Short mmCIF file of C-alpha atoms in Angstrom, two decimals:
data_model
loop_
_atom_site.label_atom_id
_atom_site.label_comp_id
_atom_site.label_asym_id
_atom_site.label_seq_id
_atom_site.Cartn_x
_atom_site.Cartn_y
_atom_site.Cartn_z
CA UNK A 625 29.70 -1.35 11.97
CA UNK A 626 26.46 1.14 12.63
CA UNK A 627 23.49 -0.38 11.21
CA UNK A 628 22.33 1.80 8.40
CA UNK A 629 18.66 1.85 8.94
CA UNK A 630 19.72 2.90 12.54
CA UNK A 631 21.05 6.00 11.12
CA UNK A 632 18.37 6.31 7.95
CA UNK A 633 15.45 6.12 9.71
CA UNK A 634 15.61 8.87 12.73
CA UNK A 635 16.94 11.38 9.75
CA UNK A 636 13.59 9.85 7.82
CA UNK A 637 11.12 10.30 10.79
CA UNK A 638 12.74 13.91 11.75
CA UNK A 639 12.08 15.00 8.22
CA UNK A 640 8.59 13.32 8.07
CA UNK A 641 7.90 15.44 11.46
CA UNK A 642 9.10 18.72 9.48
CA UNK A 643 6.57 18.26 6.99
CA UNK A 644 4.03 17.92 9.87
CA UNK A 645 3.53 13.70 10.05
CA UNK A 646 3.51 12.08 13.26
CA UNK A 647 3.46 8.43 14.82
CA UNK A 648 0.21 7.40 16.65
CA UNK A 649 -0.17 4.19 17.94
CA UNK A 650 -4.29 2.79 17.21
CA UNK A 651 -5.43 -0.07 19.77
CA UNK A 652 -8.02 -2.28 17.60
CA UNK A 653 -8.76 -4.49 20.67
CA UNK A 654 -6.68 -5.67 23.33
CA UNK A 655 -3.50 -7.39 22.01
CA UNK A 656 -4.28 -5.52 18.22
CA UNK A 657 -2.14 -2.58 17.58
CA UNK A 658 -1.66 -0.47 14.27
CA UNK A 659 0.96 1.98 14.24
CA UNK A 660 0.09 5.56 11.50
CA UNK A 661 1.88 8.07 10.51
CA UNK A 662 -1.08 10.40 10.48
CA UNK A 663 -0.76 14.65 9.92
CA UNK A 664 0.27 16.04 13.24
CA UNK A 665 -3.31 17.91 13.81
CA UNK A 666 -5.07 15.05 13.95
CA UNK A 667 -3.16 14.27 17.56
CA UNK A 668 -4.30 17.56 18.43
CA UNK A 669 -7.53 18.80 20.49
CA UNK A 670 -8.08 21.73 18.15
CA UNK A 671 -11.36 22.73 16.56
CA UNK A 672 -8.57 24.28 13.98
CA UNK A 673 -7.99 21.44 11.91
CA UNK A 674 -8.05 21.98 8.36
CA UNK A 675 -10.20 20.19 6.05
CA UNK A 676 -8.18 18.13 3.76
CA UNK A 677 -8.83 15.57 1.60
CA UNK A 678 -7.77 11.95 3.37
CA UNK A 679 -5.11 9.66 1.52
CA UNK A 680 -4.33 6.34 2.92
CA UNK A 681 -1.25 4.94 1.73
CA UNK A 682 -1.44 0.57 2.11
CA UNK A 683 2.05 -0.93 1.61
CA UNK A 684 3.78 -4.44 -0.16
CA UNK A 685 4.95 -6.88 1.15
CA UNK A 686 8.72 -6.32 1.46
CA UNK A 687 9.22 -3.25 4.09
CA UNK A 688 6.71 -0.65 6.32
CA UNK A 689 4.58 1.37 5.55
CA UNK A 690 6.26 4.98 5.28
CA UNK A 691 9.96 3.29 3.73
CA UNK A 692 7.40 1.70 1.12
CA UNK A 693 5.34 5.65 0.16
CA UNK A 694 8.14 8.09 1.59
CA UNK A 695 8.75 10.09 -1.42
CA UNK A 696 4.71 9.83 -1.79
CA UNK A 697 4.19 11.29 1.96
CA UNK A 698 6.65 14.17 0.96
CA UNK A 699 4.97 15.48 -2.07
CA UNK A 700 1.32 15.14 -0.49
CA UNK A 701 1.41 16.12 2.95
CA UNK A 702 0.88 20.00 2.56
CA UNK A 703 -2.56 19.49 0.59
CA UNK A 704 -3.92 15.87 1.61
CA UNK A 705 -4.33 14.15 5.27
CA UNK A 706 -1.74 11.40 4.39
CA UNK A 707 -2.32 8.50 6.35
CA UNK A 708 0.20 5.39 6.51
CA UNK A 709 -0.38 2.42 8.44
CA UNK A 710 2.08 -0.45 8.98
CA UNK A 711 0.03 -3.71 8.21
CA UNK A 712 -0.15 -6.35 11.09
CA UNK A 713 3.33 -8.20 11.40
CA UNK A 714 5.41 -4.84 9.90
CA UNK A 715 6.69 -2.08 11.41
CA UNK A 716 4.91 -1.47 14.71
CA UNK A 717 1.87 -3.14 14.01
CA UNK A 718 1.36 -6.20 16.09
CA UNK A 719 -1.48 -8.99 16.94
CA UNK A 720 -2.08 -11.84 19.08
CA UNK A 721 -5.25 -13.18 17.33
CA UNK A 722 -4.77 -16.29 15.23
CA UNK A 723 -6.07 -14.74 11.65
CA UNK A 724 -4.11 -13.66 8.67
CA UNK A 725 -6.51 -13.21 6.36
CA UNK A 726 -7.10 -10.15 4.15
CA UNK A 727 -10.01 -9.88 5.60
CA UNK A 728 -8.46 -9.39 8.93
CA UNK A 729 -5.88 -6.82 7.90
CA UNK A 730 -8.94 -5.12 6.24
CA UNK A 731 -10.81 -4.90 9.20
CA UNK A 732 -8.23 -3.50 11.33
CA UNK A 733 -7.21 -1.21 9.13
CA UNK A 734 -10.70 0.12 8.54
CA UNK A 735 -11.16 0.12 12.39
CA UNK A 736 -7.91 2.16 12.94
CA UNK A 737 -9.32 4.74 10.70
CA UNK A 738 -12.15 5.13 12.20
CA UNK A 739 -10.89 5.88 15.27
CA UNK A 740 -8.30 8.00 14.05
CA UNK A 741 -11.76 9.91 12.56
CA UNK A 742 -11.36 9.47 9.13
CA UNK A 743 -14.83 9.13 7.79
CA UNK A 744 -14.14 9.10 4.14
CA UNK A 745 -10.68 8.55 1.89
CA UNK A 746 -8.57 7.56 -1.38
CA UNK A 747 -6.79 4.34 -0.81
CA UNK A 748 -3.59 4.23 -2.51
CA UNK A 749 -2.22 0.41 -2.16
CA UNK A 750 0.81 -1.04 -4.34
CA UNK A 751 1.28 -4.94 -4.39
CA UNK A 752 0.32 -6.60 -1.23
CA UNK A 753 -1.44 -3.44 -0.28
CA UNK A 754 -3.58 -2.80 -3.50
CA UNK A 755 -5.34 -6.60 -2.47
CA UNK A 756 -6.06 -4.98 1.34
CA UNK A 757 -7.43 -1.90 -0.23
CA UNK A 758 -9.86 -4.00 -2.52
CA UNK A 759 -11.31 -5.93 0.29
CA UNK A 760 -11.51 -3.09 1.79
CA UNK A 761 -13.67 -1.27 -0.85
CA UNK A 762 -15.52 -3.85 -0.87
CA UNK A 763 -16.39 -4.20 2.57
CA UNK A 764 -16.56 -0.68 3.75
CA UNK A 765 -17.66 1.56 0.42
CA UNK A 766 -18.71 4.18 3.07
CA UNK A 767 -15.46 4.27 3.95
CA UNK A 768 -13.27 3.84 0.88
CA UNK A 769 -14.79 6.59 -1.91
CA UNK A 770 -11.72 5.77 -4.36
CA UNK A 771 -8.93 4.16 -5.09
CA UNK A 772 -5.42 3.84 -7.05
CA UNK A 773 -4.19 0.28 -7.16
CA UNK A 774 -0.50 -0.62 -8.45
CA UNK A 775 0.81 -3.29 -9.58
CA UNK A 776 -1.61 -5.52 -7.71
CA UNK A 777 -4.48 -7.71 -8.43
CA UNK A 778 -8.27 -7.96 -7.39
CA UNK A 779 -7.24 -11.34 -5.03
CA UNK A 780 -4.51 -13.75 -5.42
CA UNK A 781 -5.93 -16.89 -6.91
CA UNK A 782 -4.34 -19.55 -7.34
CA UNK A 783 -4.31 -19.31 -10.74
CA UNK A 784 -3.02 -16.00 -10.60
CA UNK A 785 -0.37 -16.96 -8.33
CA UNK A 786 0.62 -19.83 -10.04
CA UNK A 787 1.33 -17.47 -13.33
CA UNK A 788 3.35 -15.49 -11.36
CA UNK A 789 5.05 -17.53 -9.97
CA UNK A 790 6.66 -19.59 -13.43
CA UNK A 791 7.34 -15.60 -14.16
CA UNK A 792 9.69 -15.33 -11.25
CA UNK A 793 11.23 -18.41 -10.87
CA UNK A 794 10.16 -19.51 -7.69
CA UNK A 795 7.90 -22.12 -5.93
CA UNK A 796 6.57 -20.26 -2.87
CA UNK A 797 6.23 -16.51 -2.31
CA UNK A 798 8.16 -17.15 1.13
CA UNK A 799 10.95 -17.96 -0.58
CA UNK A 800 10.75 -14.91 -2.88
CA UNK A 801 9.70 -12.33 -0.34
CA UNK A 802 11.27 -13.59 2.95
CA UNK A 803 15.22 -13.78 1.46
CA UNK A 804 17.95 -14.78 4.15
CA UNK A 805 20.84 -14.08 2.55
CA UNK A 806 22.19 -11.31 0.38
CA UNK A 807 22.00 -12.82 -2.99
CA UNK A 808 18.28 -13.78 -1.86
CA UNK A 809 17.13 -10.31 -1.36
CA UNK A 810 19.23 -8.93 -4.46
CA UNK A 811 17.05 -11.57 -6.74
CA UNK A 812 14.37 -9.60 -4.47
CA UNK A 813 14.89 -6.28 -5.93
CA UNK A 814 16.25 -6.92 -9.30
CA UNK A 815 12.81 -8.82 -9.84
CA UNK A 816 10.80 -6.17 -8.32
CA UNK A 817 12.89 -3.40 -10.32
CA UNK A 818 13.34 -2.08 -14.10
CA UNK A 819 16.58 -0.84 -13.23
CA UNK A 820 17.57 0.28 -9.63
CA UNK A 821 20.78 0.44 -9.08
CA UNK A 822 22.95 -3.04 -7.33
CA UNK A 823 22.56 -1.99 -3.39
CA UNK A 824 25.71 -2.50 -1.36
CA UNK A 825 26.37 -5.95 0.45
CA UNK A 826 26.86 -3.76 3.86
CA UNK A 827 23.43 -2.87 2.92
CA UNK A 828 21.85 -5.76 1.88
CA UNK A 829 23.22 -6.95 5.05
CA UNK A 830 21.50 -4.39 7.22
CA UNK A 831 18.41 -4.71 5.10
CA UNK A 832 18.12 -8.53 6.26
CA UNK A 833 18.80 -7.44 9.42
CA UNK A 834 16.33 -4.95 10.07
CA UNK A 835 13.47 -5.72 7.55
CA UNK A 836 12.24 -9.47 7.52
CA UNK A 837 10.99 -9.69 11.59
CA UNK A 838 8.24 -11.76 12.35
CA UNK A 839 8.71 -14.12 9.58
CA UNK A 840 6.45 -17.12 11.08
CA UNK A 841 3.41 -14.74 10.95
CA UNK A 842 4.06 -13.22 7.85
CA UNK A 843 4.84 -16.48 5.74
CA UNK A 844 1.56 -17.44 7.20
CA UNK A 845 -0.01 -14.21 6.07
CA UNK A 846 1.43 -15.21 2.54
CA UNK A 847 -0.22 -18.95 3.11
CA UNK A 848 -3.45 -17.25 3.32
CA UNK A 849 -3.46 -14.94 0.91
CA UNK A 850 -3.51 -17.34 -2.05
CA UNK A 851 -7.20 -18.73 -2.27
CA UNK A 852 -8.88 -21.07 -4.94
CA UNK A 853 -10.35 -20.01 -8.17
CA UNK A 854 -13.39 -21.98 -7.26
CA UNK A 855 -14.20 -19.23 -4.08
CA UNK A 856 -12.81 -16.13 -5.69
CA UNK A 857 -16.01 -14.47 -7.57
CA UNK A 858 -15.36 -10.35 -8.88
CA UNK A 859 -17.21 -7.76 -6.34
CA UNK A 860 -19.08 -4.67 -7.47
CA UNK A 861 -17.19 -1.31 -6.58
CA UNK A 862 -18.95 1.59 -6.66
CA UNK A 863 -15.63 3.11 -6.33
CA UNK A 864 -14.18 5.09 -9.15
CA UNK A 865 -10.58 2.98 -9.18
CA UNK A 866 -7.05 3.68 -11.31
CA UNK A 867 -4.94 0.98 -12.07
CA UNK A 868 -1.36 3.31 -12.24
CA UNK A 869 0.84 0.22 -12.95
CA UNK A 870 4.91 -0.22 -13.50
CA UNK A 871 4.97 -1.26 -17.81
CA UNK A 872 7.88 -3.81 -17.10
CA UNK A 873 6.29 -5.57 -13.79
CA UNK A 874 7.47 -9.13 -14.02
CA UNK A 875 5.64 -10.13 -11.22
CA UNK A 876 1.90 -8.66 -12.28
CA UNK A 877 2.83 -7.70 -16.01
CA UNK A 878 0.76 -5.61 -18.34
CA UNK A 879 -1.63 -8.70 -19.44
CA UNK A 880 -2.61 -9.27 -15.77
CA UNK A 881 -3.07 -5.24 -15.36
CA UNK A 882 -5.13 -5.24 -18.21
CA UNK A 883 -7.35 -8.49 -16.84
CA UNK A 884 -7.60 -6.33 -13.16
CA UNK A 885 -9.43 -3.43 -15.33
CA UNK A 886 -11.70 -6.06 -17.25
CA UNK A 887 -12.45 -7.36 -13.59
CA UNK A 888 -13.24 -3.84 -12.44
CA UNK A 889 -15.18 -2.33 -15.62
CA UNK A 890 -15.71 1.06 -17.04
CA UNK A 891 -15.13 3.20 -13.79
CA UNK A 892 -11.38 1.61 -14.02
CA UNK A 893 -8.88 3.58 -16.13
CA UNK A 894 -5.21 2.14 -16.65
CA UNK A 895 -2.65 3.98 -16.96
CA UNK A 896 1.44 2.05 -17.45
CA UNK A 897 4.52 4.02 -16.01
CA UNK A 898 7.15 3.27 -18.68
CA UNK A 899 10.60 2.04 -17.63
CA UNK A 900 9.50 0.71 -14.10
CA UNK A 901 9.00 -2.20 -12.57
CA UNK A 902 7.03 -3.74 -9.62
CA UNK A 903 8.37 -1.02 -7.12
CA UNK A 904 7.31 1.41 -9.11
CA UNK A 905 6.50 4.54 -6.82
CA UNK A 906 9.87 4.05 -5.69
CA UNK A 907 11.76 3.45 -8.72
CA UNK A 908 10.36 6.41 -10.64
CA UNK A 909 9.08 8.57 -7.96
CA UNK A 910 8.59 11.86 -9.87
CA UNK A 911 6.94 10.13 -12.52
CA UNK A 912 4.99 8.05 -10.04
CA UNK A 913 3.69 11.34 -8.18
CA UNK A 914 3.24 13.74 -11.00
CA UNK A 915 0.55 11.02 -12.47
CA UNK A 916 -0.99 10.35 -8.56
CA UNK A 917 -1.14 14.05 -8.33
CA UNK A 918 -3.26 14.47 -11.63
CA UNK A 919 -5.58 11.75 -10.19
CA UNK A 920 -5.90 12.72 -6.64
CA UNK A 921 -6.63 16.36 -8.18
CA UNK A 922 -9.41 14.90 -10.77
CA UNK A 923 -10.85 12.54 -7.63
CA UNK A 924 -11.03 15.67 -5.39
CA UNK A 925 -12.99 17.86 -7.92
CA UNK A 926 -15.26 15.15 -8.88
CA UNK A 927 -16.26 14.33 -5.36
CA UNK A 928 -17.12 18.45 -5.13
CA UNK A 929 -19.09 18.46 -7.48
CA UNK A 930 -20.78 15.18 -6.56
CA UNK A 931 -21.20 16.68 -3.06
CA UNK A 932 -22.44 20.55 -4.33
CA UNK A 933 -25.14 18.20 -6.54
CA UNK A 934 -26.75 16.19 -3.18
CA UNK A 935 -26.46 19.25 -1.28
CA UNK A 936 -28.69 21.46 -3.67
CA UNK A 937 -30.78 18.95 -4.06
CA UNK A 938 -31.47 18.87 -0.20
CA UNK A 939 -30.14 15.71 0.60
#
């Protein structure tokens, strides 16, 4: 039987290209690749390009970059630059260098950027993603003017991941996030979900097929994201950040959202998607984009005026 990603994910690109997205493959440094899907004009030598505001979508844990924000990429692409990178160890994105650190991810990705010439941006990270785009607010605030975090926490202590852990009912992230068998990855989504709907064992099948490569590198990626209490301390981000969270997240629930925006302080505001869970831009996508639309539009005016301000002031 014909794989079903085989068939789902040409029709998925071909649309993507339709709404004018495009692959690019970003060297870092010899034997460091990221793969984007970046807005067909940047690929093109064209003093044409429009000026749009830059979105970079950062992915989980469980799949790529544009399976993780497609319905995201569809209803942004005609007014933002809508970047998506696959992280090191998903998609296309690969790495012979020993590190699998945040930091390391953070660093590429902020390096890919760059060279893709995106000077300034809104990070929009869920899970896995939301902890790359904090380190990398905090390391490149020229970079990173704003963010929208979901379901995702400042850095995975120990303590933190501990909690989560009892949640779940499991002993090692690996074991939750790297399934290898059907009824492994169903306890995947029906933890990660309010209420999605069973997916077929044909495609559970073909998920497991498809989806969990590299799973050396990325169990050790999981190894090194947990990190003691005792080394964790909370950054100052100039950023202005929202926290648009899934109210029925088992994994990060509402008390942990609520202890991110203490962590952050008053330029974090919180706002709970109601009958969603941990995937919660794809579980309730409308709701998911009508309240990312709001804040990218509220962001972009902001950062207008903040702009019109320095400029008549001569800066």
């Amino acid at each position: 039987m014909v794989n079903f990603f085989s068939i789902y994910k040409p029709l998925l690109h071909g649309v993507l290209k339709l709404v004018g997205m495009t692959t690019q493959a970003v060297e870092i440094e010899p034997g460091t690749v990221l793969n984007f899907w970046v807005p067909t004009e940047t690929t093109k030598k064209t003093n044409n390009k429009k000026n749009k505001p830059a979105v970079v979508f950062l992915h989980g844990f469980g799949m790529d970059g544009i399976l993780n924000w497609q319905f995201q990429v569809f209803a942004l692409a005609k007014n933002y630059a809508v970047y998506v990178p696959d992280f090191l160890f998903f998609g296309g994105s690969v790495t012979d260098r020993p590190e699998r650190t945040v930091e390391f991810q953070s660093e590429c990705m902020a390096e890919g950027l760059r060279k893709l010439g995106v000077k300034k941006c809104t990070l929009v990270g869920v899970s896995y993603g939301g902890m790359v785009g904090f380190k990398m607010a905090e390391m490149y605030p020229d970079l990173v003017e704003s963010m929208v975090v979901s379901c995702s926490v400042m850095a995975l202590t120990e303590s933190v991941s501990n909690a989560a852990l009892q949640r779940i009912g499991f002993s090692s992230w690996a074991e939750f996030l790297l399934p290898n068998t059907v009824e492994g990855l169903r306890t995947l989504f029906d933890i990660g979900s309010y209420n999605l709907p069973r997916v077929p064992k044909f495609i559970s099948e073909d998920i497991l097929e498809v989806m969990f490569d590299h799973r050396k590198e990325r169990t050790e990626l999981l190894e090194a994201l947990v990190i003691s209490d005792k080394k964790f301390s909370i950054p100052h981000y100039p950023q202005k950040i929202y926290l648009l969270c899934g109210e029925n997240d088992l994994i990060f629930d509402m008390e942990t959202a609520w202890n991110l925006k203490e962590q952050v302080g008053d330029k974090a505001t919180l706002l709970a998607i109601e009958k969603a869970g941990h995937l919660v831009n794809l579980e309730r996508p409308f709701v998911y984009n009508k309240h990312l639309k709001r804040i990218l539009a509220t962001l972009t005016e902001e950062q207008k005026c903040h702009y019109n301000h320095y400029n008549k002031k001569g800066f």
